[in-house]
Coordinates of C-alpha atoms in Angstrom, one line a residue:
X1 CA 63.5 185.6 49.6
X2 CA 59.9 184.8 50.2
X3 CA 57.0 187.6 51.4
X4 CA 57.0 185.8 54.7
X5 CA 61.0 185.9 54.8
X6 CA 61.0 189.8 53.8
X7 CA 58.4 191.0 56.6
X8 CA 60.2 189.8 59.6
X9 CA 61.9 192.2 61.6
X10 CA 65.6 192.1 61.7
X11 CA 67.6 190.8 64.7
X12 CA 68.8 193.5 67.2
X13 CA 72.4 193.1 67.9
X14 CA 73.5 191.5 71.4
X15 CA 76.4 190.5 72.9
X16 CA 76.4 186.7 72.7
X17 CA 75.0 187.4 68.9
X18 CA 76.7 189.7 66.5
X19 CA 74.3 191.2 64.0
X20 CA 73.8 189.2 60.5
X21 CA 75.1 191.9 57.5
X22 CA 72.3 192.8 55.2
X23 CA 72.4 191.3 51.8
X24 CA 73.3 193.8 49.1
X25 CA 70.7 193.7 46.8
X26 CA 67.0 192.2 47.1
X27 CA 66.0 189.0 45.2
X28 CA 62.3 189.3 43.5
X29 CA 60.2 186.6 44.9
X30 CA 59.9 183.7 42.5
X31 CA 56.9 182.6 41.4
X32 CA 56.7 178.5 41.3
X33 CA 53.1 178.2 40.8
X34 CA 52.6 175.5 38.4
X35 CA 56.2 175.4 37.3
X36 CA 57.1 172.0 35.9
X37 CA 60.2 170.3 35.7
X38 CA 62.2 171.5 32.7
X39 CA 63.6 167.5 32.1
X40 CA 59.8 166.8 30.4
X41 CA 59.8 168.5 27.0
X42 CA 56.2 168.2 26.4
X43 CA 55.1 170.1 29.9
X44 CA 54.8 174.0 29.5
X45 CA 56.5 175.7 32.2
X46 CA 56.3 178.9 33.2
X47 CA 59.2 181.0 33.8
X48 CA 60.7 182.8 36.8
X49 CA 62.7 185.5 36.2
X50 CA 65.9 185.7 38.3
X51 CA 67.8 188.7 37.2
X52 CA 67.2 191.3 34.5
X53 CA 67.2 188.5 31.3
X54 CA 67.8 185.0 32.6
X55 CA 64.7 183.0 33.4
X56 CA 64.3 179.4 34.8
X57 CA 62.0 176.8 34.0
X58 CA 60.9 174.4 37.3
X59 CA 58.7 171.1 37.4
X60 CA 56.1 171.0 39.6
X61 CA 58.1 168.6 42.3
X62 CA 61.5 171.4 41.8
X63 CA 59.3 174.3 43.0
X64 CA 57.7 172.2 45.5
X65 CA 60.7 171.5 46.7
X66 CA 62.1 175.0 46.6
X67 CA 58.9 176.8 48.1
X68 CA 59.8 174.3 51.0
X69 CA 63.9 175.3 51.3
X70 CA 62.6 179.2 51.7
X71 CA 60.1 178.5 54.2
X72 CA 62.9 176.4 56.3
X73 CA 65.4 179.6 55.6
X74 CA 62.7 182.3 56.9
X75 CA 61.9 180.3 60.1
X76 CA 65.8 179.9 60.6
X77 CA 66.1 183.4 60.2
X78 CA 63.2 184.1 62.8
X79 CA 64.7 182.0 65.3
X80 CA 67.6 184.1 65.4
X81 CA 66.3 187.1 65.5
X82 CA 64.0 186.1 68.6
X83 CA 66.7 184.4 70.4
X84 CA 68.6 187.9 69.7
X85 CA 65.6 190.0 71.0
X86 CA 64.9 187.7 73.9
X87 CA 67.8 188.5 76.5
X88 CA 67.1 185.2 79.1
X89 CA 68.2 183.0 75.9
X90 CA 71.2 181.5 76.4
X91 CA 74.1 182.3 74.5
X92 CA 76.8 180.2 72.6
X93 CA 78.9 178.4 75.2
X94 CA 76.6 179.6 78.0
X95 CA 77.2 177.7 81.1
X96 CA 73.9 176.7 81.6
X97 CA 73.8 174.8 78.5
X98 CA 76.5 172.6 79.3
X99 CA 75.4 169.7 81.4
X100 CA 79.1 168.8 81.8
X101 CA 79.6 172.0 83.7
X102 CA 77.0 171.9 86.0
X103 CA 78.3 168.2 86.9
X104 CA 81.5 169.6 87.5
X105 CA 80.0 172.8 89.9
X106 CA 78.4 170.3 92.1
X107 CA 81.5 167.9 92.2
X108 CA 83.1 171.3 93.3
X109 CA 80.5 172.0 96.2
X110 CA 80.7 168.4 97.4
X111 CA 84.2 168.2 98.0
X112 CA 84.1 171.7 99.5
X113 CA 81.7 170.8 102.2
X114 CA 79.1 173.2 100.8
X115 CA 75.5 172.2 99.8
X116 CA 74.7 171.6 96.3
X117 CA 72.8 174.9 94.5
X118 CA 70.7 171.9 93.4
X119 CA 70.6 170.2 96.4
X120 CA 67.3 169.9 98.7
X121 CA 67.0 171.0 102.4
X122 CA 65.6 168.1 104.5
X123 CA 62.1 168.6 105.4
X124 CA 61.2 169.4 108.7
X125 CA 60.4 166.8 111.7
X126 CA 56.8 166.2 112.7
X127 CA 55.5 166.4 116.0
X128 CA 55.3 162.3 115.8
X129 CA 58.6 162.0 114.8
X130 CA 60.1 164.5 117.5
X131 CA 58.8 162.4 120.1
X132 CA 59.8 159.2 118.8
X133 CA 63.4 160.2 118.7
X134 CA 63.2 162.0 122.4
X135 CA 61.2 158.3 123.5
X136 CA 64.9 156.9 122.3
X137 CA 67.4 159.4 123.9
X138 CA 65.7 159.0 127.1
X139 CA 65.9 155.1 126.4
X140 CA 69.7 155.6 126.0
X141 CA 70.2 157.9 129.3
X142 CA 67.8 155.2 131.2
X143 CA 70.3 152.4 130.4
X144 CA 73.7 154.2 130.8
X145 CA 72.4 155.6 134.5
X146 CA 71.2 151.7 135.0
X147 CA 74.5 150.5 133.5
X148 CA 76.6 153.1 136.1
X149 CA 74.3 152.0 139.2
X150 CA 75.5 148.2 138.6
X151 CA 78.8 148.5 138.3
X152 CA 78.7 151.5 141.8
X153 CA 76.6 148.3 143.4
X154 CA 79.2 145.7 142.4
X155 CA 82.1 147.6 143.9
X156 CA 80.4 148.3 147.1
X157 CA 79.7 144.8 147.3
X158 CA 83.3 144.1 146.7
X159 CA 83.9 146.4 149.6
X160 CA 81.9 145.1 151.7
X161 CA 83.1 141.5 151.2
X162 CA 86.5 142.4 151.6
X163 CA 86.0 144.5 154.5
X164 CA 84.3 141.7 156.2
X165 CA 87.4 139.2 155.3
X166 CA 89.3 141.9 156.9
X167 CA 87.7 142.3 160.0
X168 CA 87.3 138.6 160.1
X169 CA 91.4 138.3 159.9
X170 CA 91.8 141.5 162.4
X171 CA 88.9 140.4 164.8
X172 CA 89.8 136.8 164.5
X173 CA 92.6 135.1 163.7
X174 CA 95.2 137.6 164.3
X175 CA 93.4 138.8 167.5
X176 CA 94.1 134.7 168.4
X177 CA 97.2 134.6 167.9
X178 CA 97.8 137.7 169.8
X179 CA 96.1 136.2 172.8
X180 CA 97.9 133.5 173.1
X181 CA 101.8 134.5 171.8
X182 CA 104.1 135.1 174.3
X183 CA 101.8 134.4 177.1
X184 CA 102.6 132.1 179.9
X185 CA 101.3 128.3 178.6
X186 CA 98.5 126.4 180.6
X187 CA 101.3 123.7 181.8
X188 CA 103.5 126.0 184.3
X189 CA 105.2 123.1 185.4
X190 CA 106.7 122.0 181.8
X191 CA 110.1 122.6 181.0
X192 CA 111.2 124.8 179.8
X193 CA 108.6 126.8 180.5
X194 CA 108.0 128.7 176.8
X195 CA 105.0 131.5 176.6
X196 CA 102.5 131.2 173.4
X197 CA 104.0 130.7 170.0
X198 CA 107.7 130.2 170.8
X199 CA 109.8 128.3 168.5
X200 CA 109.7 124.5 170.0
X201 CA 113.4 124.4 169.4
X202 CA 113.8 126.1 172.7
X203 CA 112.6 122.9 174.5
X204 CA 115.4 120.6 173.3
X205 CA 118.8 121.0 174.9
X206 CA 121.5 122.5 172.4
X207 CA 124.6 120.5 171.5
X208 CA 128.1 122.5 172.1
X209 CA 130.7 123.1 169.4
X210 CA 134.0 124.1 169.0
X211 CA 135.0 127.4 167.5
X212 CA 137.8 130.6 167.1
X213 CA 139.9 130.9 170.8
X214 CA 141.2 134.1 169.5
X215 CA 138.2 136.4 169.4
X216 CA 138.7 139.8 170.7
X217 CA 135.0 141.3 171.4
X218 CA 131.9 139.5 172.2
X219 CA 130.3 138.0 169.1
X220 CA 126.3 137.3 169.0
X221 CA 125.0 134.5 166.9
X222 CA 121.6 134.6 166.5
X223 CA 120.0 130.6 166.4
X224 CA 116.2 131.2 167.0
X225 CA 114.6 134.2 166.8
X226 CA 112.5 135.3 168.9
X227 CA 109.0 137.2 168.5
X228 CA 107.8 138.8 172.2
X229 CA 109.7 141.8 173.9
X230 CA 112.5 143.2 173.2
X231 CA 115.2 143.2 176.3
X232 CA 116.2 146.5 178.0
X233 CA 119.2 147.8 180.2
X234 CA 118.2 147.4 184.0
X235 CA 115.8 144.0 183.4
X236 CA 116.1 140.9 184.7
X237 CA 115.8 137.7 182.1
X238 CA 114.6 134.4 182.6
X239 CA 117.1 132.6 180.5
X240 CA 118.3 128.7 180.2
X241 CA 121.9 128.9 179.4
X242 CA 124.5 125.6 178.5
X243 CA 128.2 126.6 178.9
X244 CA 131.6 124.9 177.5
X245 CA 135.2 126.1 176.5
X246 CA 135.6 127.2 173.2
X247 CA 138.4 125.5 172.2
X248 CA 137.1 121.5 173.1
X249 CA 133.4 122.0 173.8
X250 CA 133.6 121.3 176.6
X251 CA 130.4 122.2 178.9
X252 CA 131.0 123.0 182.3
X253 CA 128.1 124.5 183.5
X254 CA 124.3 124.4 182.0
X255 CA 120.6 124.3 183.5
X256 CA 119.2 122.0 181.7
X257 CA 120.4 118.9 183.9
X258 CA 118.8 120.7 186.6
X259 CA 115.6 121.0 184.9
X260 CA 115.9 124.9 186.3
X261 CA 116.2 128.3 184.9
X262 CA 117.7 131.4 186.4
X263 CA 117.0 135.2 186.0
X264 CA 119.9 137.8 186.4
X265 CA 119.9 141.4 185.7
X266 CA 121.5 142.8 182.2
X267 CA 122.4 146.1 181.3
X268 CA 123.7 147.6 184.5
X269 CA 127.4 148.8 183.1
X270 CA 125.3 150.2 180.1
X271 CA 123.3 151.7 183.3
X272 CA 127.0 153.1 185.2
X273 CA 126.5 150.2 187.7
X274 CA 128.4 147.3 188.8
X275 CA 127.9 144.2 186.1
X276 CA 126.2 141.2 188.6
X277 CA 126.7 138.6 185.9
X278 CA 130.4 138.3 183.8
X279 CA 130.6 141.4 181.6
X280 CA 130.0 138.9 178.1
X281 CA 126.2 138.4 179.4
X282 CA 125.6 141.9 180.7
X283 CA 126.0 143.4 177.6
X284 CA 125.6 140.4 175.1
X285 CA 121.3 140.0 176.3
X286 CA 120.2 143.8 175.8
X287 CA 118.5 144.6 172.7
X288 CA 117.6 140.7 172.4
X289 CA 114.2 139.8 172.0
X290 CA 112.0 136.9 174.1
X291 CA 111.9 133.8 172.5
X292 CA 115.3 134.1 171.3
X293 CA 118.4 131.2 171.3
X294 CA 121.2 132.8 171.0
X295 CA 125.2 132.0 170.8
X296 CA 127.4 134.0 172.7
X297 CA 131.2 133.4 172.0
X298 CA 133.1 135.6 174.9
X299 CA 136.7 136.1 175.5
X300 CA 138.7 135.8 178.8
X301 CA 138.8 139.6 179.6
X302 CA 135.0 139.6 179.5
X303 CA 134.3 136.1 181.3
X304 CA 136.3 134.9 184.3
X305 CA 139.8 136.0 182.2
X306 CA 143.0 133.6 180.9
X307 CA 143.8 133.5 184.3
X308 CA 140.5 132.3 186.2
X309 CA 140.5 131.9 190.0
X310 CA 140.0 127.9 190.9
X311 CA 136.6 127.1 190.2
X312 CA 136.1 128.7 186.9
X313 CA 136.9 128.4 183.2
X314 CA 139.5 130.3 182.1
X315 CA 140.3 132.0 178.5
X316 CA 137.6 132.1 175.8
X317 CA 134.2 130.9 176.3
X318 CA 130.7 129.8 174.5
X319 CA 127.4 129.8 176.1
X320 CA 124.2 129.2 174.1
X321 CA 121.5 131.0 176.1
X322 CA 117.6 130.8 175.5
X323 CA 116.0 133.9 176.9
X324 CA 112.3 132.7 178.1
X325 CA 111.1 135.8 179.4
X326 CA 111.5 139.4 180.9
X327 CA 110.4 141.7 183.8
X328 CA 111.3 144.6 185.9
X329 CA 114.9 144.5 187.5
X330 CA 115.1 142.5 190.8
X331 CA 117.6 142.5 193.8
X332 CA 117.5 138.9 195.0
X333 CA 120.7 136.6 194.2
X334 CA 123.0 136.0 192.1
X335 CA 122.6 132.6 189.7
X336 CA 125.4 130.3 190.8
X337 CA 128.7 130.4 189.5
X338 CA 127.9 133.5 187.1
X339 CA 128.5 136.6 189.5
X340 CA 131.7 138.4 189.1

């Protein structure tokens, strides 16, 4: 061991570093100074002595080369001790060494959700950049409240328009229509005479048919239907009325030849009075509505009965009556051949 070798101190014992055991016995310094190699005969070398008898001749390059081996062994052995004496070096196996581990810690804190021990914090806003990025949050409210205010305008304008179609419809067409349906026609003289919007089936005459002799109960069959008021017990009815027997069709009374109609009272057994037209009509008009064609197919205990007085139809019997219009009883006449 060389003088330099021999004066430093020796490493304290830590932890991470165990101690290094002392050698057992001390080698004397060798002196190399102009020691030559021992393969040249001729050169005089000098002689180190290495124990109590044995000596060893060295070249010039050998101790050079020797000189240089010790000086690389004392600084080793310097490093060691320092790095045992200094307590912030970092151990064998020392976490902080090992790049590998710190890659995994920050793996570890990224998929966690944590920031990196590493990581930086983002620098603060300035006052130019605060106001930019308010300048473009009110930029977004600005065109969501314009965004809402076209689409509230559009649907009030929808409203508007389709109120006005409404009224339009209300006001106008159906209001027309009102005025002039079931209203007496400009031509009072016509016949029949039909009120606004009646079917125009009521002004042809129907055409009689044959049909079942053996019916028990008056039987309605509606054949236009009609759209004004509805008829009531106790009022009288303008009607225009074609009659025939049931089992040829064959008419024996009707209005329409006479280019007349008639009005009689209904409802009045309905009432508790006395009937003033055959029983068949009396109840077989009520709940019928103006504007109405209807077939009425009416057995002999309801009409003049199977055993009619001369004059009169006898058994079952089909009329096909138009009712034209309605008003308050009355207590003129009977029509003509209907009174019972």
């Amino acid at each position: 061991m060389s003088d330099r070798g021999r004066s430093r101190r020796t490493a304290r014992p830590t932890k991470a570093t165990p101690p290094k055991a002392a050698p057992d016995t001390e080698v004397e310094p060798t002196d190399v100074e102009g020691a030559e190699s021992d393969k040249t005969p001729e050169a005089t070398s000098p002689e180190v002595v290495t124990g109590a008898d044995e000596t060893v001749s060295l070249d010039k390059d050998d101790a050079g080369d020797t000189a240089a081996e010790a000086d690389e062994a004392d600084e080793a052995g310097a490093d060691a001790a320092t790095g045992a004496d200094d307590p912030d070096a970092a151990a064998p196996g020392d976490p902080e060494d090992d790049p590998a581990g710190d890659a995994e810690d920050e793996d570890a804190a990224a998929a966690k959700g944590k920031p990196s021990s590493k990581s930086k914090a983002p620098a603060p806003m300035t006052k130019a950049e605060k106001r930019a990025a308010a300048r473009i949050a009110a930029a977004k409210v600005a065109r969501r409240r314009r965004a809402g205010q076209a689409i509230a305008g559009t649907i009030i304008v929808l409203l508007v328009v389709g109120g006005a179609f409404a009224g339009v419809w209300y006001f106008g067409d159906r209001a027309e229509k009102n005025r002039v349906k079931c209203k007496p026609s400009a031509d009072a003289a016509a016949f029949p005479p039909l009120l606004g919007g009646m079917d125009k089936g009521l002004a042809t005459e129907p055409k009689m048919t044959t049909g079942d002799a053996d019916i028990k109960t008056v039987k309605q069959t509606i054949l236009i239907k009609g759209e004004c008021k509805t008829v009531k017990a106790g009022q009288t009815v303008t009607v225009n009325y074609v009659g025939a027997t049931i089992k040829d069709g064959k008419v024996f009374d009707a209005s329409w030849p006479r280019k007349k109609t008639i009005e009689i009272p209904v409802g009045q057994k309905q009432l508790g009075k006395q009937p003033q037209v055959i029983e068949g009509w009396d109840e077989g008009l009520v709940g019928l509505k103006v504007g109405t064609r209807v077939q009425l197919d009416i057995p002999g205990s309801k009409a003049y009965g199977d055993d009619a007085p001369e004059g009169y139809p006898a058994g079952t019997l089909r009329f096909i009556v138009d009712i034209l219009d309605v008003k308050d009883a009355d207590s003129g006449g009977l029509p003509a051949g209907l009174g019972g």
